[in-house]
């Protein structure tokens, strides 16, 4: 996972969480049902995620793919973001604290990424799903859960 970083979104060569997400947004409150919440997206883009951190990989879009507005509860369940796809995908998140988190192949199914955030604070989580070839958009499903990684 990558840590805090501040790519220069003003150049157009970096992801920009201030843009509207391509596949929408959702307001989720801890204890939500059904769990997982899923959304179909086309992963990929023209910006290499390494502009965020050397720990990030894959080609992503400038605008987020999806946004989760999270309201934390008093429980101890984590907030889990994971992706399923026939393609090898990567995952990039700008979390509620402004930190950049990245994963490749951390999910439960082969080449799928997953990021688990313990004690996730309330706030905005912007999500990008990447691929390994520039501009190679691949059908994927983003999963948001408190219980399961895909």
GROMACS .gro file of C-alpha atoms in nm:
model
  150
    1UNK     CA    1   0.000   0.000   0.000
    2UNK     CA    2   0.110   0.351  -0.068
    3UNK     CA    3   0.112   0.623   0.193
    4UNK     CA    4   0.033   0.993   0.187
    5UNK     CA    5   0.132   1.170  -0.129
    6UNK     CA    6   0.018   1.470  -0.327
    7UNK     CA    7   0.028   1.423  -0.704
    8UNK     CA    8  -0.014   1.744  -0.903
    9UNK     CA    9  -0.369   1.712  -1.036
   10UNK     CA   10  -0.345   2.052  -1.205
   11UNK     CA   11  -0.127   1.911  -1.484
   12UNK     CA   12  -0.386   1.661  -1.610
   13UNK     CA   13  -0.126   1.388  -1.563
   14UNK     CA   14  -0.249   1.283  -1.219
   15UNK     CA   15  -0.570   1.147  -1.071
   16UNK     CA   16  -0.800   1.423  -0.945
   17UNK     CA   17  -1.041   1.340  -0.662
   18UNK     CA   18  -1.218   1.675  -0.706
   19UNK     CA   19  -1.370   1.553  -1.034
   20UNK     CA   20  -1.707   1.380  -1.049
   21UNK     CA   21  -1.670   1.001  -1.043
   22UNK     CA   22  -1.738   0.826  -1.374
   23UNK     CA   23  -1.969   0.561  -1.226
   24UNK     CA   24  -2.138   0.760  -0.952
   25UNK     CA   25  -2.131   0.776  -0.576
   26UNK     CA   26  -2.306   0.619  -0.281
   27UNK     CA   27  -2.371   0.717   0.080
   28UNK     CA   28  -2.304   0.417   0.304
   29UNK     CA   29  -2.357   0.390   0.680
   30UNK     CA   30  -2.184   0.126   0.894
   31UNK     CA   31  -2.396  -0.189   0.915
   32UNK     CA   32  -2.528  -0.140   0.560
   33UNK     CA   33  -2.722  -0.409   0.373
   34UNK     CA   34  -2.692  -0.573   0.137
   35UNK     CA   35  -2.325  -0.638   0.201
   36UNK     CA   36  -2.135  -0.618  -0.026
   37UNK     CA   37  -2.242  -0.309  -0.216
   38UNK     CA   38  -2.132  -0.362  -0.578
   39UNK     CA   39  -2.099  -0.146  -0.887
   40UNK     CA   40  -1.999  -0.238  -1.243
   41UNK     CA   41  -1.718  -0.025  -1.386
   42UNK     CA   42  -1.472  -0.031  -1.673
   43UNK     CA   43  -1.125  -0.041  -1.517
   44UNK     CA   44  -0.832   0.139  -1.676
   45UNK     CA   45  -0.723   0.476  -1.806
   46UNK     CA   46  -0.437   0.685  -1.939
   47UNK     CA   47  -0.257   0.788  -1.617
   48UNK     CA   48  -0.002   0.557  -1.459
   49UNK     CA   49  -0.074   0.521  -1.086
   50UNK     CA   50   0.298   0.548  -1.006
   51UNK     CA   51   0.254   0.930  -1.023
   52UNK     CA   52   0.092   0.889  -0.679
   53UNK     CA   53   0.358   0.665  -0.526
   54UNK     CA   54   0.612   0.411  -0.645
   55UNK     CA   55   0.400   0.159  -0.451
   56UNK     CA   56   0.107   0.216  -0.691
   57UNK     CA   57   0.075   0.047  -1.027
   58UNK     CA   58  -0.165   0.018  -1.319
   59UNK     CA   59  -0.326   0.263  -1.559
   60UNK     CA   60  -0.614   0.465  -1.413
   61UNK     CA   61  -0.843   0.747  -1.523
   62UNK     CA   62  -0.807   1.110  -1.416
   63UNK     CA   63  -1.151   1.118  -1.250
   64UNK     CA   64  -1.235   0.863  -0.981
   65UNK     CA   65  -1.429   0.561  -1.097
   66UNK     CA   66  -1.651   0.568  -0.787
   67UNK     CA   67  -1.700   0.759  -0.463
   68UNK     CA   68  -1.811   0.623  -0.127
   69UNK     CA   69  -1.932   0.873   0.133
   70UNK     CA   70  -1.883   0.664   0.446
   71UNK     CA   71  -2.044   0.713   0.787
   72UNK     CA   72  -1.857   0.509   1.046
   73UNK     CA   73  -2.031   0.329   1.330
   74UNK     CA   74  -1.925   0.231   1.679
   75UNK     CA   75  -1.843  -0.129   1.583
   76UNK     CA   76  -1.509  -0.282   1.502
   77UNK     CA   77  -1.574  -0.400   1.146
   78UNK     CA   78  -1.332  -0.284   0.875
   79UNK     CA   79  -1.421  -0.112   0.548
   80UNK     CA   80  -1.313  -0.340   0.262
   81UNK     CA   81  -1.276  -0.239  -0.102
   82UNK     CA   82  -1.210  -0.518  -0.353
   83UNK     CA   83  -1.242  -0.581  -0.726
   84UNK     CA   84  -1.336  -0.882  -0.934
   85UNK     CA   85  -1.256  -0.903  -1.304
   86UNK     CA   86  -1.138  -1.143  -1.570
   87UNK     CA   87  -0.848  -0.897  -1.619
   88UNK     CA   88  -0.554  -0.832  -1.386
   89UNK     CA   89  -0.663  -0.513  -1.208
   90UNK     CA   90  -0.518  -0.272  -0.951
   91UNK     CA   91  -0.686  -0.056  -0.689
   92UNK     CA   92  -0.617   0.305  -0.584
   93UNK     CA   93  -0.806   0.488  -0.308
   94UNK     CA   94  -0.784   0.843  -0.180
   95UNK     CA   95  -0.920   0.797   0.173
   96UNK     CA   96  -1.111   1.028   0.407
   97UNK     CA   97  -0.782   1.160   0.548
   98UNK     CA   98  -0.639   1.244   0.205
   99UNK     CA   99  -0.402   0.945   0.205
  100UNK     CA  100  -0.341   0.744  -0.110
  101UNK     CA  101  -0.375   0.365  -0.071
  102UNK     CA  102  -0.285   0.116  -0.343
  103UNK     CA  103  -0.303  -0.259  -0.398
  104UNK     CA  104  -0.235  -0.520  -0.661
  105UNK     CA  105  -0.338  -0.885  -0.612
  106UNK     CA  106  -0.428  -0.851  -0.241
  107UNK     CA  107  -0.776  -0.998  -0.286
  108UNK     CA  108  -0.888  -1.353  -0.225
  109UNK     CA  109  -0.915  -1.452  -0.591
  110UNK     CA  110  -0.588  -1.456  -0.785
  111UNK     CA  111  -0.512  -1.127  -0.957
  112UNK     CA  112  -0.782  -0.920  -0.785
  113UNK     CA  113  -0.687  -0.626  -0.561
  114UNK     CA  114  -0.830  -0.548  -0.216
  115UNK     CA  115  -0.776  -0.279   0.046
  116UNK     CA  116  -0.896  -0.326   0.404
  117UNK     CA  117  -0.919  -0.019   0.626
  118UNK     CA  118  -0.948  -0.093   0.996
  119UNK     CA  119  -1.134   0.177   1.190
  120UNK     CA  120  -1.215   0.370   0.872
  121UNK     CA  121  -1.315   0.725   0.967
  122UNK     CA  122  -1.626   0.887   0.825
  123UNK     CA  123  -1.569   1.080   0.505
  124UNK     CA  124  -1.515   1.063   0.132
  125UNK     CA  125  -1.334   0.768  -0.028
  126UNK     CA  126  -1.249   0.807  -0.398
  127UNK     CA  127  -1.173   0.485  -0.584
  128UNK     CA  128  -0.990   0.410  -0.909
  129UNK     CA  129  -0.954   0.064  -1.065
  130UNK     CA  130  -0.658   0.021  -1.298
  131UNK     CA  131  -0.534  -0.220  -1.562
  132UNK     CA  132  -0.186  -0.310  -1.685
  133UNK     CA  133  -0.216  -0.165  -2.036
  134UNK     CA  134  -0.269   0.205  -2.103
  135UNK     CA  135  -0.620   0.274  -2.230
  136UNK     CA  136  -0.719  -0.094  -2.201
  137UNK     CA  137  -1.063  -0.068  -2.039
  138UNK     CA  138  -1.178  -0.392  -1.877
  139UNK     CA  139  -1.519  -0.481  -1.731
  140UNK     CA  140  -1.487  -0.510  -1.353
  141UNK     CA  141  -1.696  -0.507  -1.038
  142UNK     CA  142  -1.607  -0.296  -0.736
  143UNK     CA  143  -1.717  -0.446  -0.402
  144UNK     CA  144  -1.757  -0.243  -0.082
  145UNK     CA  145  -1.803  -0.452   0.230
  146UNK     CA  146  -1.759  -0.471   0.605
  147UNK     CA  147  -1.744  -0.850   0.596
  148UNK     CA  148  -1.575  -0.988   0.284
  149UNK     CA  149  -1.290  -0.933   0.044
  150UNK     CA  150  -1.338  -1.076  -0.303
   0.00000   0.00000   0.00000
